[in-house]
PDB file of C-alpha atoms and ligand atoms in Angstrom:
ATOM      1  CA  MET A   1       0.000   0.000   0.000  1.00  0.00           C
ATOM      2  CA  GLU A   2       1.256   3.434  -0.897  1.00  0.00           C
ATOM      3  CA  ARG A   3      -0.089   6.958  -0.506  1.00  0.00           C
ATOM      4  CA  LEU A   4      -1.619   8.360  -3.684  1.00  0.00           C
ATOM      5  CA  ASP A   5       0.305  11.659  -3.633  1.00  0.00           C
ATOM      6  CA  LYS A   6       3.624   9.865  -3.131  1.00  0.00           C
ATOM      7  CA  LEU A   7       2.889   7.474  -5.960  1.00  0.00           C
ATOM      8  CA  LEU A   8       1.868  10.262  -8.369  1.00  0.00           C
ATOM      9  CA  SER A   9       4.897  12.311  -7.461  1.00  0.00           C
ATOM     10  CA  ARG A  10       7.228   9.431  -8.359  1.00  0.00           C
ATOM     11  CA  GLU A  11       5.495   8.224 -11.501  1.00  0.00           C
ATOM     12  CA  LEU A  12       4.902  11.714 -12.949  1.00  0.00           C
ATOM     13  CA  ASN A  13       8.171  13.170 -11.697  1.00  0.00           C
ATOM     14  CA  ILE A  14       6.391  16.030  -9.918  1.00  0.00           C
ATOM     15  CA  THR A  15       6.509  17.275  -6.336  1.00  0.00           C
ATOM     16  CA  ARG A  16       4.131  16.029  -3.636  1.00  0.00           C
ATOM     17  CA  THR A  17       2.549  19.500  -3.582  1.00  0.00           C
ATOM     18  CA  GLN A  18       1.895  19.358  -7.345  1.00  0.00           C
ATOM     19  CA  ALA A  19       0.415  15.867  -6.919  1.00  0.00           C
ATOM     20  CA  LYS A  20      -1.900  17.114  -4.177  1.00  0.00           C
ATOM     21  CA  ALA A  21      -2.974  19.999  -6.412  1.00  0.00           C
ATOM     22  CA  LEU A  22      -3.904  17.580  -9.214  1.00  0.00           C
ATOM     23  CA  ILE A  23      -5.999  15.567  -6.765  1.00  0.00           C
ATOM     24  CA  LYS A  24      -7.671  18.729  -5.462  1.00  0.00           C
ATOM     25  CA  ARG A  25      -8.537  19.782  -9.014  1.00  0.00           C
ATOM     26  CA  GLY A  26     -10.364  16.460  -9.452  1.00  0.00           C
ATOM     27  CA  GLU A  27      -7.936  15.191 -12.109  1.00  0.00           C
ATOM     28  CA  VAL A  28      -7.291  11.845 -10.449  1.00  0.00           C
ATOM     29  CA  THR A  29      -9.480   8.768 -10.213  1.00  0.00           C
ATOM     30  CA  VAL A  30      -8.796   5.507  -8.409  1.00  0.00           C
ATOM     31  CA  ASN A  31     -10.814   2.542  -9.674  1.00  0.00           C
ATOM     32  CA  GLY A  32     -13.200   4.967 -11.367  1.00  0.00           C
ATOM     33  CA  ALA A  33     -13.901   7.092  -8.291  1.00  0.00           C
ATOM     34  CA  LYS A  34     -12.614  10.638  -8.005  1.00  0.00           C
ATOM     35  CA  ALA A  35      -9.837  10.796  -5.416  1.00  0.00           C
ATOM     36  CA  VAL A  36     -10.262  13.504  -2.808  1.00  0.00           C
ATOM     37  CA  SER A  37      -7.090  13.221  -0.777  1.00  0.00           C
ATOM     38  CA  GLY A  38      -3.407  12.427  -1.230  1.00  0.00           C
ATOM     39  CA  ASP A  39      -3.624  10.265   1.899  1.00  0.00           C
ATOM     40  CA  LEU A  40      -5.568   7.614   0.013  1.00  0.00           C
ATOM     41  CA  LYS A  41      -3.736   4.295   0.261  1.00  0.00           C
ATOM     42  CA  CYS A  42      -3.411   2.506  -3.076  1.00  0.00           C
ATOM     43  CA  SER A  43      -2.551  -1.120  -3.619  1.00  0.00           C
ATOM     44  CA  ASP A  44      -0.871  -2.754  -6.620  1.00  0.00           C
ATOM     45  CA  GLY A  45      -4.074  -3.715  -8.417  1.00  0.00           C
ATOM     46  CA  ASP A  46      -5.723  -0.257  -8.226  1.00  0.00           C
ATOM     47  CA  GLU A  47      -6.305   1.514 -11.519  1.00  0.00           C
ATOM     48  CA  ILE A  48      -5.137   5.104 -11.212  1.00  0.00           C
ATOM     49  CA  ILE A  49      -5.944   7.623 -13.929  1.00  0.00           C
ATOM     50  CA  CYS A  50      -4.608  11.171 -13.929  1.00  0.00           C
ATOM     51  CA  SER A  51      -5.825  13.732 -16.475  1.00  0.00           C
ATOM     52  CA  GLY A  52      -7.088  10.886 -18.657  1.00  0.00           C
ATOM     53  CA  ARG A  53      -3.823   8.974 -18.564  1.00  0.00           C
ATOM     54  CA  VAL A  54      -3.403   5.587 -16.911  1.00  0.00           C
ATOM     55  CA  ILE A  55      -0.566   5.676 -14.406  1.00  0.00           C
ATOM     56  CA  ASN A  56       1.644   2.632 -14.874  1.00  0.00           C
ATOM     57  CA  ARG A  57       3.527   1.910 -11.747  1.00  0.00           C
ATOM     58  CA  ARG A  58       7.135   0.967 -12.250  1.00  0.00           C
ATOM     59  CA  GLU A  59       8.383  -1.984 -10.315  1.00  0.00           C
ATOM     60  CA  HIS A  60      11.661  -0.278  -9.517  1.00  0.00           C
ATOM     61  CA  VAL A  61      12.824   3.267  -8.876  1.00  0.00           C
ATOM     62  CA  TYR A  62      15.827   5.092 -10.327  1.00  0.00           C
ATOM     63  CA  ILE A  63      17.062   8.254  -8.640  1.00  0.00           C
ATOM     64  CA  MET A  64      19.660  10.787  -9.709  1.00  0.00           C
ATOM     65  CA  LEU A  65      21.529  12.364  -6.782  1.00  0.00           C
ATOM     66  CA  ASN A  66      23.978  15.260  -6.888  1.00  0.00           C
ATOM     67  CA  LYS A  67      26.394  14.012  -4.248  1.00  0.00           C
ATOM     68  CA  PRO A  68      28.260  16.608  -2.209  1.00  0.00           C
ATOM     69  CA  LYS A  69      31.703  16.048  -0.655  1.00  0.00           C
ATOM     70  CA  GLY A  70      31.875  14.302   2.695  1.00  0.00           C
ATOM     71  CA  VAL A  71      29.126  11.750   2.039  1.00  0.00           C
ATOM     72  CA  VAL A  72      29.837   8.039   1.577  1.00  0.00           C
ATOM     73  CA  SER A  73      28.327   5.940  -1.224  1.00  0.00           C
ATOM     74  CA  ALA A  74      27.057   3.267   1.153  1.00  0.00           C
ATOM     75  CA  THR A  75      23.669   2.129   2.358  1.00  0.00           C
ATOM     76  CA  GLU A  76      24.576   1.114   5.892  1.00  0.00           C
ATOM     77  CA  ASP A  77      24.916   3.548   8.715  1.00  0.00           C
ATOM     78  CA  THR A  78      28.647   3.451   9.302  1.00  0.00           C
ATOM     79  CA  GLY A  79      28.555   6.453  11.585  1.00  0.00           C
ATOM     80  CA  GLU A  80      29.051   8.602   8.508  1.00  0.00           C
ATOM     81  CA  LYS A  81      26.472  10.347   6.378  1.00  0.00           C
ATOM     82  CA  THR A  82      25.445   8.159   3.432  1.00  0.00           C
ATOM     83  CA  VAL A  83      23.884   8.932   0.064  1.00  0.00           C
ATOM     84  CA  ILE A  84      20.676   7.291   1.333  1.00  0.00           C
ATOM     85  CA  ASP A  85      20.566   9.719   4.288  1.00  0.00           C
ATOM     86  CA  LEU A  86      20.385  12.582   1.774  1.00  0.00           C
ATOM     87  CA  LEU A  87      17.118  11.403   0.242  1.00  0.00           C
ATOM     88  CA  PRO A  88      13.883  13.024   1.377  1.00  0.00           C
ATOM     89  CA  ASP A  89      11.787  10.569   3.422  1.00  0.00           C
ATOM     90  CA  GLU A  90       9.226  10.083   0.680  1.00  0.00           C
ATOM     91  CA  MET A  91      11.922   8.798  -1.704  1.00  0.00           C
ATOM     92  CA  LYS A  92      13.404   6.306   0.729  1.00  0.00           C
ATOM     93  CA  ARG A  93      12.373   2.722   0.150  1.00  0.00           C
ATOM     94  CA  ARG A  94      13.700  -0.679   1.078  1.00  0.00           C
ATOM     95  CA  GLY A  95      16.463  -2.085  -1.125  1.00  0.00           C
ATOM     96  CA  LEU A  96      17.829   1.208  -2.504  1.00  0.00           C
ATOM     97  CA  PHE A  97      21.572   1.229  -3.121  1.00  0.00           C
ATOM     98  CA  PRO A  98      24.041   3.253  -5.215  1.00  0.00           C
ATOM     99  CA  ALA A  99      24.748   1.702  -8.624  1.00  0.00           C
ATOM    100  CA  GLY A 100      28.440   2.531  -8.638  1.00  0.00           C
ATOM    101  CA  ARG A 101      30.256   4.285  -5.843  1.00  0.00           C
ATOM    102  CA  LEU A 102      31.944   7.642  -5.711  1.00  0.00           C
ATOM    103  CA  ASP A 103      34.714   8.357  -3.213  1.00  0.00           C
ATOM    104  CA  LYS A 104      33.793  10.394  -0.143  1.00  0.00           C
ATOM    105  CA  ASP A 105      35.460  13.498  -1.607  1.00  0.00           C
ATOM    106  CA  THR A 106      34.088  13.027  -5.152  1.00  0.00           C
ATOM    107  CA  THR A 107      30.964  14.964  -6.112  1.00  0.00           C
ATOM    108  CA  GLY A 108      28.243  14.589  -8.720  1.00  0.00           C
ATOM    109  CA  PHE A 109      26.059  11.942 -10.292  1.00  0.00           C
ATOM    110  CA  VAL A 110      25.146   8.940  -8.136  1.00  0.00           C
ATOM    111  CA  LEU A 111      22.390   6.682  -9.401  1.00  0.00           C
ATOM    112  CA  LEU A 112      20.332   5.046  -6.671  1.00  0.00           C
ATOM    113  CA  THR A 113      18.057   2.148  -7.489  1.00  0.00           C
ATOM    114  CA  ASP A 114      16.433  -0.963  -6.070  1.00  0.00           C
ATOM    115  CA  ASP A 115      16.901  -2.768  -9.407  1.00  0.00           C
ATOM    116  CA  GLY A 116      19.855  -5.116  -8.973  1.00  0.00           C
ATOM    117  CA  GLU A 117      19.755  -6.407 -12.527  1.00  0.00           C
ATOM    118  CA  PHE A 118      19.874  -2.898 -14.004  1.00  0.00           C
ATOM    119  CA  ALA A 119      22.709  -1.890 -11.670  1.00  0.00           C
ATOM    120  CA  HIS A 120      24.694  -4.940 -12.669  1.00  0.00           C
ATOM    121  CA  SER A 121      24.146  -4.224 -16.349  1.00  0.00           C
ATOM    122  CA  ILE A 122      25.402  -0.641 -16.162  1.00  0.00           C
ATOM    123  CA  LEU A 123      28.410  -1.505 -14.002  1.00  0.00           C
ATOM    124  CA  SER A 124      29.595  -4.474 -16.007  1.00  0.00           C
ATOM    125  CA  PRO A 125      32.728  -3.503 -17.995  1.00  0.00           C
ATOM    126  CA  SER A 126      31.492  -5.723 -20.845  1.00  0.00           C
ATOM    127  CA  LYS A 127      28.494  -3.368 -21.310  1.00  0.00           C
ATOM    128  CA  HIS A 128      30.837  -0.428 -21.898  1.00  0.00           C
ATOM    129  CA  ILE A 129      28.662   2.201 -20.234  1.00  0.00           C
ATOM    130  CA  ASP A 130      30.667   5.416 -20.210  1.00  0.00           C
ATOM    131  CA  LYS A 131      31.101   7.334 -16.976  1.00  0.00           C
ATOM    132  CA  THR A 132      32.250  10.903 -17.537  1.00  0.00           C
ATOM    133  CA  TYR A 133      34.234  12.872 -14.955  1.00  0.00           C
ATOM    134  CA  ILE A 134      35.680  16.347 -14.642  1.00  0.00           C
ATOM    135  CA  ALA A 135      38.957  16.447 -12.728  1.00  0.00           C
ATOM    136  CA  ARG A 136      41.028  19.342 -11.409  1.00  0.00           C
ATOM    137  CA  LEU A 137      44.716  18.417 -11.297  1.00  0.00           C
ATOM    138  CA  ASP A 138      47.715  19.748  -9.379  1.00  0.00           C
ATOM    139  CA  LYS A 139      49.716  20.019 -12.626  1.00  0.00           C
ATOM    140  CA  PRO A 140      49.008  19.867 -16.354  1.00  0.00           C
ATOM    141  CA  PHE A 141      48.814  16.472 -18.034  1.00  0.00           C
ATOM    142  CA  THR A 142      50.928  15.793 -21.132  1.00  0.00           C
ATOM    143  CA  GLU A 143      50.388  14.061 -24.477  1.00  0.00           C
ATOM    144  CA  GLU A 144      52.156  11.043 -23.001  1.00  0.00           C
ATOM    145  CA  VAL A 145      49.538  10.788 -20.220  1.00  0.00           C
ATOM    146  CA  LYS A 146      46.744  11.143 -22.776  1.00  0.00           C
ATOM    147  CA  ALA A 147      48.245   8.352 -24.897  1.00  0.00           C
ATOM    148  CA  ASP A 148      48.510   6.076 -21.846  1.00  0.00           C
ATOM    149  CA  PHE A 149      44.840   6.718 -20.889  1.00  0.00           C
ATOM    150  CA  GLU A 150      43.648   6.178 -24.437  1.00  0.00           C
ATOM    151  CA  GLY A 151      45.773   3.126 -25.182  1.00  0.00           C
ATOM    152  CA  GLY A 152      44.401   1.068 -22.268  1.00  0.00           C
ATOM    153  CA  MET A 153      46.951   1.566 -19.500  1.00  0.00           C
ATOM    154  CA  THR A 154      48.546  -0.984 -17.243  1.00  0.00           C
ATOM    155  CA  LEU A 155      47.799  -0.113 -13.619  1.00  0.00           C
ATOM    156  CA  GLY A 156      49.413  -2.456 -11.094  1.00  0.00           C
ATOM    157  CA  GLU A 157      48.353  -5.916 -12.197  1.00  0.00           C
ATOM    158  CA  SER A 158      45.446  -4.690 -14.330  1.00  0.00           C
ATOM    159  CA  GLU A 159      45.179  -3.917 -18.018  1.00  0.00           C
ATOM    160  CA  LEU A 160      42.552  -1.170 -18.152  1.00  0.00           C
ATOM    161  CA  LEU A 161      40.001  -0.598 -20.876  1.00  0.00           C
ATOM    162  CA  GLU A 162      40.675   2.329 -23.168  1.00  0.00           C
ATOM    163  CA  ALA A 163      39.654   5.646 -21.596  1.00  0.00           C
ATOM    164  CA  GLU A 164      39.287   9.160 -22.988  1.00  0.00           C
ATOM    165  CA  LEU A 165      41.178  12.160 -21.705  1.00  0.00           C
ATOM    166  CA  CYS A 166      40.955  15.734 -22.941  1.00  0.00           C
ATOM    167  CA  GLU A 167      41.709  19.177 -21.592  1.00  0.00           C
ATOM    168  CA  ILE A 168      39.011  21.758 -20.891  1.00  0.00           C
ATOM    169  CA  ASP A 169      39.143  25.175 -22.592  1.00  0.00           C
ATOM    170  CA  GLY A 170      42.837  24.745 -23.374  1.00  0.00           C
ATOM    171  CA  ASP A 171      43.633  24.197 -19.675  1.00  0.00           C
ATOM    172  CA  PHE A 172      45.551  20.944 -19.114  1.00  0.00           C
ATOM    173  CA  THR A 173      45.033  21.095 -15.333  1.00  0.00           C
ATOM    174  CA  ARG A 174      41.336  20.555 -15.969  1.00  0.00           C
ATOM    175  CA  ALA A 175      40.445  17.266 -17.579  1.00  0.00           C
ATOM    176  CA  ARG A 176      37.422  15.481 -18.941  1.00  0.00           C
ATOM    177  CA  VAL A 177      37.842  11.754 -18.403  1.00  0.00           C
ATOM    178  CA  VAL A 178      35.594   9.019 -19.767  1.00  0.00           C
ATOM    179  CA  LEU A 179      35.873   5.534 -18.235  1.00  0.00           C
ATOM    180  CA  ARG A 180      34.103   2.320 -19.183  1.00  0.00           C
ATOM    181  CA  GLN A 181      34.802   0.565 -15.912  1.00  0.00           C
ATOM    182  CA  GLY A 182      34.801   1.580 -12.279  1.00  0.00           C
ATOM    183  CA  LEU A 183      37.770   0.263 -10.359  1.00  0.00           C
ATOM    184  CA  TYR A 184      38.557   1.518  -6.871  1.00  0.00           C
ATOM    185  CA  HIS A 185      39.869   5.126  -7.001  1.00  0.00           C
ATOM    186  CA  GLN A 186      40.385   4.566 -10.726  1.00  0.00           C
ATOM    187  CA  VAL A 187      40.669   8.155 -11.992  1.00  0.00           C
ATOM    188  CA  LYS A 188      42.931   9.182  -9.111  1.00  0.00           C
ATOM    189  CA  ARG A 189      45.167   6.128  -9.558  1.00  0.00           C
ATOM    190  CA  MET A 190      45.431   6.623 -13.329  1.00  0.00           C
ATOM    191  CA  PHE A 191      46.736  10.168 -12.829  1.00  0.00           C
ATOM    192  CA  LYS A 192      48.880   9.143  -9.822  1.00  0.00           C
ATOM    193  CA  LYS A 193      50.745   6.708 -12.091  1.00  0.00           C
ATOM    194  CA  HIS A 194      51.978   9.834 -13.898  1.00  0.00           C
ATOM    195  CA  GLY A 195      52.770  11.782 -10.716  1.00  0.00           C
ATOM    196  CA  ILE A 196      49.619  13.903 -10.967  1.00  0.00           C
ATOM    197  CA  THR A 197      47.276  14.435  -8.015  1.00  0.00           C
ATOM    198  CA  VAL A 198      43.546  14.854  -8.549  1.00  0.00           C
ATOM    199  CA  LEU A 199      42.478  17.807  -6.417  1.00  0.00           C
ATOM    200  CA  GLU A 200      38.783  17.617  -7.253  1.00  0.00           C
ATOM    201  CA  LEU A 201      36.660  15.080  -9.045  1.00  0.00           C
ATOM    202  CA  ARG A 202      33.071  15.285 -10.224  1.00  0.00           C
ATOM    203  CA  ARG A 203      31.001  12.751 -12.170  1.00  0.00           C
ATOM    204  CA  ILE A 204      28.830  14.571 -14.681  1.00  0.00           C
ATOM    205  CA  LYS A 205      27.364  11.822 -16.861  1.00  0.00           C
ATOM    206  CA  MET A 206      26.417   8.143 -16.898  1.00  0.00           C
ATOM    207  CA  GLY A 207      26.080   6.724 -20.391  1.00  0.00           C
ATOM    208  CA  ASN A 208      24.395   9.526 -22.350  1.00  0.00           C
ATOM    209  CA  LEU A 209      22.491  10.874 -19.358  1.00  0.00           C
ATOM    210  CA  PRO A 210      24.019  14.083 -17.954  1.00  0.00           C
ATOM    211  CA  LEU A 211      23.620  15.070 -14.320  1.00  0.00           C
ATOM    212  CA  ASP A 212      20.773  17.560 -14.022  1.00  0.00           C
ATOM    213  CA  GLU A 213      22.754  20.661 -13.074  1.00  0.00           C
ATOM    214  CA  THR A 214      19.642  22.297 -11.642  1.00  0.00           C
ATOM    215  CA  LEU A 215      19.932  19.859  -8.738  1.00  0.00           C
ATOM    216  CA  GLY A 216      21.670  21.585  -5.848  1.00  0.00           C
ATOM    217  CA  GLU A 217      24.285  19.759  -3.781  1.00  0.00           C
ATOM    218  CA  GLY A 218      22.651  16.853  -1.984  1.00  0.00           C
ATOM    219  CA  GLU A 219      19.441  17.136  -4.019  1.00  0.00           C
ATOM    220  CA  SER A 220      17.866  14.279  -5.936  1.00  0.00           C
ATOM    221  CA  ARG A 221      15.046  13.515  -8.315  1.00  0.00           C
ATOM    222  CA  TYR A 222      13.547  10.512 -10.083  1.00  0.00           C
ATOM    223  CA  ILE A 223      14.965   9.534 -13.463  1.00  0.00           C
ATOM    224  CA  THR A 224      12.232   9.304 -16.105  1.00  0.00           C
ATOM    225  CA  GLU A 225      11.769   6.254 -18.324  1.00  0.00           C
ATOM    226  CA  GLU A 226      13.104   8.184 -21.343  1.00  0.00           C
ATOM    227  CA  GLU A 227      16.175   9.277 -19.388  1.00  0.00           C
ATOM    228  CA  LEU A 228      16.794   5.734 -18.224  1.00  0.00           C
ATOM    229  CA  LEU A 229      17.127   4.642 -21.833  1.00  0.00           C
ATOM    230  CA  LEU A 230      19.825   7.288 -22.351  1.00  0.00           C
ATOM    231  CA  ILE A 231      22.068   5.563 -19.829  1.00  0.00           C
ATOM    232  CA  THR A 232      22.397   2.460 -21.973  1.00  0.00           C
ATOM    233  CA  ALA A 233      21.888   4.153 -25.369  1.00  0.00           C
TER     234      ALA A 233
HETATM  235  N1  URA B   1      37.581   7.493  -9.778  1.00  0.00           N
HETATM  236  C1  URA B   1      38.046   7.904  -8.586  1.00  0.00           C
HETATM  237  O1  URA B   1      39.252   7.961  -8.364  1.00  0.00           O
HETATM  238  N2  URA B   1      37.148   8.242  -7.636  1.00  0.00           N
HETATM  239  C2  URA B   1      35.821   8.211  -7.835  1.00  0.00           C
HETATM  240  O2  URA B   1      35.063   8.557  -6.928  1.00  0.00           O
HETATM  241  C3  URA B   1      35.353   7.787  -9.079  1.00  0.00           C
HETATM  242  C4  URA B   1      36.259   7.434 -10.052  1.00  0.00           C
END
């Protein structure tokens, strides 16, 4: 059972207040009867229609979070603030976890979902889902570093997949990096191999879905079905 306003807010990607307003305007019916309050508890089999459109409830949820520094990409309370703690109460649900971790000091796009299969598919290196980062470096990178990134570098025991590296606005201390895998501290370790320290790191895109830059630090919103397709497109 789930509250009607919460359900509409998720499925239509609108706020709870907007959902309540739709209900108040008489735009929503549940099993043919006009709904009068957002408190109404709906079960799986209920037919919900809003402004003439049947609301299909998705089995899973997908959330885009703009992670600030100082927050860990974990689900458990480790005594530290987690990405789950940042979600508003109405978005929290059992089984949510981050599909791909960012370091505590890395900012930007974290995808939270309760869909294990989807998470596995976007994290698997064989699926080649690009993850795009912006890095600020303590010194400029050279052509040699770029060639190592793009040739598939050897890092410790591992042969990495080919990555992309380019400067931003002619500034070689600011880099755009595209990875197709997500090893522990990967971006930082790739630069460290060349004696370069990453001072700041931000993930701005997963697949072809950019982080919504209107989200303030720590803010989140549901990913629409169309946007979800962009991740694997
Ligand atoms: N690479 C890193 O080094 N850190 C991250 O958080 C993500 C990619």
